[in-house]
Amino acid sequence: MLLPHGTVVAVVDGKTWDLWRNAGNEAAPELARIETPALVEHNHSSGGSHASPHQQDETAHATAVADWLGRQVGGHKIEQLVVIAPPKTLGELRHHWSKPVQNALSAEIAKDMVGRQPADVLAALRGR
């Protein structure tokens, strides 16, 4: 997969996330870490929810990540976006993508890559 200069790669799981920006070019990408902002994660589940507290926390995290990404795309701070997340987290994120985020997404990869080195993330993008 070609990764245009400036593309943001969000690597997310149910608890944490990493942000990278391609500081290289399409043919020779170089991922530079972006400071990952603290998120305000609200658990808005109803008292009648059958989800476990752990599942509710994962949902709140995914919702907060999607909201932050939506604000960045809407504010033109992110033009192109790639998201890598385990299938369950990716599914939850998809529920919250705004239309602008959907348009900015160039790829979604269902894989657990949080905490991995840039070379590993690039390998996952190439193996897509």
mmCIF file with all atom_site columns, C-alpha atoms in Angstrom:
data_model
loop_
_atom_site.group_PDB
_atom_site.id
_atom_site.type_symbol
_atom_site.label_atom_id
_atom_site.label_alt_id
_atom_site.label_comp_id
_atom_site.label_asym_id
_atom_site.label_entity_id
_atom_site.label_seq_id
_atom_site.pdbx_PDB_ins_code
_atom_site.Cartn_x
_atom_site.Cartn_y
_atom_site.Cartn_z
_atom_site.occupancy
_atom_site.B_iso_or_equiv
_atom_site.pdbx_formal_charge
_atom_site.auth_seq_id
_atom_site.auth_comp_id
_atom_site.auth_asym_id
_atom_site.auth_atom_id
_atom_site.pdbx_PDB_model_num
ATOM 1   C CA . MET A 1 1   ? 0.000   0.000  0.000  1.00 0.00 ? 1   MET A CA 1
ATOM 2   C CA . LEU A 1 2   ? 1.326   3.415  -0.898 1.00 0.00 ? 2   LEU A CA 1
ATOM 3   C CA . LEU A 1 3   ? 1.194   5.808  2.023  1.00 0.00 ? 3   LEU A CA 1
ATOM 4   C CA . PRO A 1 4   ? 1.125   9.440  0.882  1.00 0.00 ? 4   PRO A CA 1
ATOM 5   C CA . HIS A 1 5   ? 3.225   11.994 2.754  1.00 0.00 ? 5   HIS A CA 1
ATOM 6   C CA . GLY A 1 6   ? 1.317   13.361 5.760  1.00 0.00 ? 6   GLY A CA 1
ATOM 7   C CA . THR A 1 7   ? -1.072  10.428 6.093  1.00 0.00 ? 7   THR A CA 1
ATOM 8   C CA . VAL A 1 8   ? -1.975  9.779  9.722  1.00 0.00 ? 8   VAL A CA 1
ATOM 9   C CA . VAL A 1 9   ? -1.975  6.178  10.926 1.00 0.00 ? 9   VAL A CA 1
ATOM 10  C CA . ALA A 1 10  ? -4.090  5.537  14.030 1.00 0.00 ? 10  ALA A CA 1
ATOM 11  C CA . VAL A 1 11  ? -3.318  2.223  15.733 1.00 0.00 ? 11  VAL A CA 1
ATOM 12  C CA . VAL A 1 12  ? -6.110  1.507  18.208 1.00 0.00 ? 12  VAL A CA 1
ATOM 13  C CA . ASP A 1 13  ? -7.234  -1.232 20.567 1.00 0.00 ? 13  ASP A CA 1
ATOM 14  C CA . GLY A 1 14  ? -9.868  -1.373 23.302 1.00 0.00 ? 14  GLY A CA 1
ATOM 15  C CA . LYS A 1 15  ? -7.738  0.469  25.864 1.00 0.00 ? 15  LYS A CA 1
ATOM 16  C CA . THR A 1 16  ? -5.078  2.596  24.202 1.00 0.00 ? 16  THR A CA 1
ATOM 17  C CA . TRP A 1 17  ? -3.879  3.976  20.889 1.00 0.00 ? 17  TRP A CA 1
ATOM 18  C CA . ASP A 1 18  ? -0.856  5.237  19.006 1.00 0.00 ? 18  ASP A CA 1
ATOM 19  C CA . LEU A 1 19  ? -0.681  7.923  16.332 1.00 0.00 ? 19  LEU A CA 1
ATOM 20  C CA . TRP A 1 20  ? 1.867   8.135  13.530 1.00 0.00 ? 20  TRP A CA 1
ATOM 21  C CA . ARG A 1 21  ? 2.326   10.461 10.551 1.00 0.00 ? 21  ARG A CA 1
ATOM 22  C CA . ASN A 1 22  ? 4.142   9.548  7.359  1.00 0.00 ? 22  ASN A CA 1
ATOM 23  C CA . ALA A 1 23  ? 7.096   11.936 7.326  1.00 0.00 ? 23  ALA A CA 1
ATOM 24  C CA . GLY A 1 24  ? 8.515   10.201 4.252  1.00 0.00 ? 24  GLY A CA 1
ATOM 25  C CA . ASN A 1 25  ? 7.059   9.856  0.806  1.00 0.00 ? 25  ASN A CA 1
ATOM 26  C CA . GLU A 1 26  ? 4.720   7.309  -0.795 1.00 0.00 ? 26  GLU A CA 1
ATOM 27  C CA . ALA A 1 27  ? 7.478   4.999  -1.958 1.00 0.00 ? 27  ALA A CA 1
ATOM 28  C CA . ALA A 1 28  ? 9.614   5.287  1.188  1.00 0.00 ? 28  ALA A CA 1
ATOM 29  C CA . PRO A 1 29  ? 7.306   5.948  4.143  1.00 0.00 ? 29  PRO A CA 1
ATOM 30  C CA . GLU A 1 30  ? 8.792   6.922  7.498  1.00 0.00 ? 30  GLU A CA 1
ATOM 31  C CA . LEU A 1 31  ? 6.419   6.876  10.436 1.00 0.00 ? 31  LEU A CA 1
ATOM 32  C CA . ALA A 1 32  ? 6.969   9.642  12.972 1.00 0.00 ? 32  ALA A CA 1
ATOM 33  C CA . ARG A 1 33  ? 5.152   9.383  16.286 1.00 0.00 ? 33  ARG A CA 1
ATOM 34  C CA . ILE A 1 34  ? 2.515   11.999 17.014 1.00 0.00 ? 34  ILE A CA 1
ATOM 35  C CA . GLU A 1 35  ? 1.742   12.774 20.624 1.00 0.00 ? 35  GLU A CA 1
ATOM 36  C CA . THR A 1 36  ? -1.408  10.847 21.458 1.00 0.00 ? 36  THR A CA 1
ATOM 37  C CA . PRO A 1 37  ? -3.864  13.120 23.241 1.00 0.00 ? 37  PRO A CA 1
ATOM 38  C CA . ALA A 1 38  ? -5.621  12.100 26.411 1.00 0.00 ? 38  ALA A CA 1
ATOM 39  C CA . LEU A 1 39  ? -9.231  11.274 25.682 1.00 0.00 ? 39  LEU A CA 1
ATOM 40  C CA . VAL A 1 40  ? -12.337 11.960 27.698 1.00 0.00 ? 40  VAL A CA 1
ATOM 41  C CA . GLU A 1 41  ? -14.024 8.579  27.769 1.00 0.00 ? 41  GLU A CA 1
ATOM 42  C CA . HIS A 1 42  ? -17.585 8.659  28.993 1.00 0.00 ? 42  HIS A CA 1
ATOM 43  C CA . ASN A 1 43  ? -19.411 5.448  29.674 1.00 0.00 ? 43  ASN A CA 1
ATOM 44  C CA . HIS A 1 44  ? -22.909 6.302  28.486 1.00 0.00 ? 44  HIS A CA 1
ATOM 45  C CA . SER A 1 45  ? -24.317 2.822  28.862 1.00 0.00 ? 45  SER A CA 1
ATOM 46  C CA . SER A 1 46  ? -27.756 2.464  30.304 1.00 0.00 ? 46  SER A CA 1
ATOM 47  C CA . GLY A 1 47  ? -28.409 0.608  33.522 1.00 0.00 ? 47  GLY A CA 1
ATOM 48  C CA . GLY A 1 48  ? -30.115 -2.125 31.511 1.00 0.00 ? 48  GLY A CA 1
ATOM 49  C CA . SER A 1 49  ? -27.062 -2.916 29.395 1.00 0.00 ? 49  SER A CA 1
ATOM 50  C CA . HIS A 1 50  ? -25.956 -6.537 29.249 1.00 0.00 ? 50  HIS A CA 1
ATOM 51  C CA . ALA A 1 51  ? -22.387 -5.606 28.350 1.00 0.00 ? 51  ALA A CA 1
ATOM 52  C CA . SER A 1 52  ? -19.682 -6.225 30.911 1.00 0.00 ? 52  SER A CA 1
ATOM 53  C CA . PRO A 1 53  ? -17.872 -3.222 32.432 1.00 0.00 ? 53  PRO A CA 1
ATOM 54  C CA . HIS A 1 54  ? -14.821 -4.186 30.337 1.00 0.00 ? 54  HIS A CA 1
ATOM 55  C CA . GLN A 1 55  ? -16.887 -4.136 27.129 1.00 0.00 ? 55  GLN A CA 1
ATOM 56  C CA . GLN A 1 56  ? -18.417 -0.810 28.139 1.00 0.00 ? 56  GLN A CA 1
ATOM 57  C CA . ASP A 1 57  ? -14.927 0.646  28.706 1.00 0.00 ? 57  ASP A CA 1
ATOM 58  C CA . GLU A 1 58  ? -13.770 -0.576 25.273 1.00 0.00 ? 58  GLU A CA 1
ATOM 59  C CA . THR A 1 59  ? -16.828 0.975  23.647 1.00 0.00 ? 59  THR A CA 1
ATOM 60  C CA . ALA A 1 60  ? -16.230 4.284  25.454 1.00 0.00 ? 60  ALA A CA 1
ATOM 61  C CA . HIS A 1 61  ? -12.594 4.266  24.307 1.00 0.00 ? 61  HIS A CA 1
ATOM 62  C CA . ALA A 1 62  ? -13.502 3.572  20.665 1.00 0.00 ? 62  ALA A CA 1
ATOM 63  C CA . THR A 1 63  ? -16.169 6.279  20.775 1.00 0.00 ? 63  THR A CA 1
ATOM 64  C CA . ALA A 1 64  ? -13.671 8.798  22.170 1.00 0.00 ? 64  ALA A CA 1
ATOM 65  C CA . VAL A 1 65  ? -11.059 7.901  19.515 1.00 0.00 ? 65  VAL A CA 1
ATOM 66  C CA . ALA A 1 66  ? -13.638 8.217  16.721 1.00 0.00 ? 66  ALA A CA 1
ATOM 67  C CA . ASP A 1 67  ? -14.782 11.569 18.120 1.00 0.00 ? 67  ASP A CA 1
ATOM 68  C CA . TRP A 1 68  ? -11.211 12.918 18.316 1.00 0.00 ? 68  TRP A CA 1
ATOM 69  C CA . LEU A 1 69  ? -10.409 11.750 14.785 1.00 0.00 ? 69  LEU A CA 1
ATOM 70  C CA . GLY A 1 70  ? -13.651 13.295 13.557 1.00 0.00 ? 70  GLY A CA 1
ATOM 71  C CA . ARG A 1 71  ? -12.723 16.664 15.050 1.00 0.00 ? 71  ARG A CA 1
ATOM 72  C CA . GLN A 1 72  ? -9.243  16.505 13.499 1.00 0.00 ? 72  GLN A CA 1
ATOM 73  C CA . VAL A 1 73  ? -10.576 15.618 10.055 1.00 0.00 ? 73  VAL A CA 1
ATOM 74  C CA . GLY A 1 74  ? -13.335 18.230 10.340 1.00 0.00 ? 74  GLY A CA 1
ATOM 75  C CA . GLY A 1 75  ? -10.741 20.839 11.332 1.00 0.00 ? 75  GLY A CA 1
ATOM 76  C CA . HIS A 1 76  ? -8.562  19.878 8.347  1.00 0.00 ? 76  HIS A CA 1
ATOM 77  C CA . LYS A 1 77  ? -5.712  18.746 10.611 1.00 0.00 ? 77  LYS A CA 1
ATOM 78  C CA . ILE A 1 78  ? -5.943  15.236 9.142  1.00 0.00 ? 78  ILE A CA 1
ATOM 79  C CA . GLU A 1 79  ? -6.464  14.931 5.403  1.00 0.00 ? 79  GLU A CA 1
ATOM 80  C CA . GLN A 1 80  ? -5.713  11.229 4.913  1.00 0.00 ? 80  GLN A CA 1
ATOM 81  C CA . LEU A 1 81  ? -6.165  8.517  7.516  1.00 0.00 ? 81  LEU A CA 1
ATOM 82  C CA . VAL A 1 82  ? -5.378  4.841  7.975  1.00 0.00 ? 82  VAL A CA 1
ATOM 83  C CA . VAL A 1 83  ? -6.783  2.948  10.967 1.00 0.00 ? 83  VAL A CA 1
ATOM 84  C CA . ILE A 1 84  ? -5.386  -0.322 12.287 1.00 0.00 ? 84  ILE A CA 1
ATOM 85  C CA . ALA A 1 85  ? -7.367  -2.018 15.045 1.00 0.00 ? 85  ALA A CA 1
ATOM 86  C CA . PRO A 1 86  ? -8.458  -5.492 16.169 1.00 0.00 ? 86  PRO A CA 1
ATOM 87  C CA . PRO A 1 87  ? -11.678 -6.545 14.418 1.00 0.00 ? 87  PRO A CA 1
ATOM 88  C CA . LYS A 1 88  ? -13.935 -5.885 17.422 1.00 0.00 ? 88  LYS A CA 1
ATOM 89  C CA . THR A 1 89  ? -12.502 -2.398 18.014 1.00 0.00 ? 89  THR A CA 1
ATOM 90  C CA . LEU A 1 90  ? -12.570 -1.589 14.300 1.00 0.00 ? 90  LEU A CA 1
ATOM 91  C CA . GLY A 1 91  ? -16.235 -2.560 14.180 1.00 0.00 ? 91  GLY A CA 1
ATOM 92  C CA . GLU A 1 92  ? -17.001 -0.261 17.101 1.00 0.00 ? 92  GLU A CA 1
ATOM 93  C CA . LEU A 1 93  ? -15.056 2.597  15.495 1.00 0.00 ? 93  LEU A CA 1
ATOM 94  C CA . ARG A 1 94  ? -17.027 2.174  12.268 1.00 0.00 ? 94  ARG A CA 1
ATOM 95  C CA . HIS A 1 95  ? -20.263 2.824  14.159 1.00 0.00 ? 95  HIS A CA 1
ATOM 96  C CA . HIS A 1 96  ? -18.972 6.298  14.994 1.00 0.00 ? 96  HIS A CA 1
ATOM 97  C CA . TRP A 1 97  ? -17.251 7.418  11.781 1.00 0.00 ? 97  TRP A CA 1
ATOM 98  C CA . SER A 1 98  ? -18.595 10.698 10.474 1.00 0.00 ? 98  SER A CA 1
ATOM 99  C CA . LYS A 1 99  ? -18.941 11.184 6.723  1.00 0.00 ? 99  LYS A CA 1
ATOM 100 C CA . PRO A 1 100 ? -15.761 13.337 6.601  1.00 0.00 ? 100 PRO A CA 1
ATOM 101 C CA . VAL A 1 101 ? -13.790 10.589 8.403  1.00 0.00 ? 101 VAL A CA 1
ATOM 102 C CA . GLN A 1 102 ? -15.139 7.989  5.988  1.00 0.00 ? 102 GLN A CA 1
ATOM 103 C CA . ASN A 1 103 ? -13.943 10.164 3.114  1.00 0.00 ? 103 ASN A CA 1
ATOM 104 C CA . ALA A 1 104 ? -10.493 10.659 4.694  1.00 0.00 ? 104 ALA A CA 1
ATOM 105 C CA . LEU A 1 105 ? -9.986  6.923  5.311  1.00 0.00 ? 105 LEU A CA 1
ATOM 106 C CA . SER A 1 106 ? -7.718  5.323  2.763  1.00 0.00 ? 106 SER A CA 1
ATOM 107 C CA . ALA A 1 107 ? -7.542  1.974  4.594  1.00 0.00 ? 107 ALA A CA 1
ATOM 108 C CA . GLU A 1 108 ? -8.826  0.063  7.596  1.00 0.00 ? 108 GLU A CA 1
ATOM 109 C CA . ILE A 1 109 ? -6.796  -2.933 8.715  1.00 0.00 ? 109 ILE A CA 1
ATOM 110 C CA . ALA A 1 110 ? -8.215  -5.449 11.179 1.00 0.00 ? 110 ALA A CA 1
ATOM 111 C CA . LYS A 1 111 ? -5.118  -6.300 13.213 1.00 0.00 ? 111 LYS A CA 1
ATOM 112 C CA . ASP A 1 112 ? -3.862  -5.742 16.760 1.00 0.00 ? 112 ASP A CA 1
ATOM 113 C CA . MET A 1 113 ? -0.767  -3.525 16.412 1.00 0.00 ? 113 MET A CA 1
ATOM 114 C CA . VAL A 1 114 ? -0.836  -1.181 19.446 1.00 0.00 ? 114 VAL A CA 1
ATOM 115 C CA . GLY A 1 115 ? 2.602   -0.745 20.992 1.00 0.00 ? 115 GLY A CA 1
ATOM 116 C CA . ARG A 1 116 ? 4.447   -2.073 17.950 1.00 0.00 ? 116 ARG A CA 1
ATOM 117 C CA . GLN A 1 117 ? 7.414   -0.382 16.327 1.00 0.00 ? 117 GLN A CA 1
ATOM 118 C CA . PRO A 1 118 ? 7.032   1.700  13.127 1.00 0.00 ? 118 PRO A CA 1
ATOM 119 C CA . ALA A 1 119 ? 8.660   -1.040 11.024 1.00 0.00 ? 119 ALA A CA 1
ATOM 120 C CA . ASP A 1 120 ? 6.007   -3.513 12.222 1.00 0.00 ? 120 ASP A CA 1
ATOM 121 C CA . VAL A 1 121 ? 3.206   -1.077 11.420 1.00 0.00 ? 121 VAL A CA 1
ATOM 122 C CA . LEU A 1 122 ? 4.629   -0.465 7.943  1.00 0.00 ? 122 LEU A CA 1
ATOM 123 C CA . ALA A 1 123 ? 4.932   -4.234 7.393  1.00 0.00 ? 123 ALA A CA 1
ATOM 124 C CA . ALA A 1 124 ? 1.246   -4.613 8.294  1.00 0.00 ? 124 ALA A CA 1
ATOM 125 C CA . LEU A 1 125 ? 0.375   -1.886 5.790  1.00 0.00 ? 125 LEU A CA 1
ATOM 126 C CA . ARG A 1 126 ? 2.438   -3.552 3.073  1.00 0.00 ? 126 ARG A CA 1
ATOM 127 C CA . GLY A 1 127 ? 0.965   -6.969 3.794  1.00 0.00 ? 127 GLY A CA 1
ATOM 128 C CA . ARG A 1 128 ? -2.547  -5.673 3.499  1.00 0.00 ? 128 ARG A CA 1
#
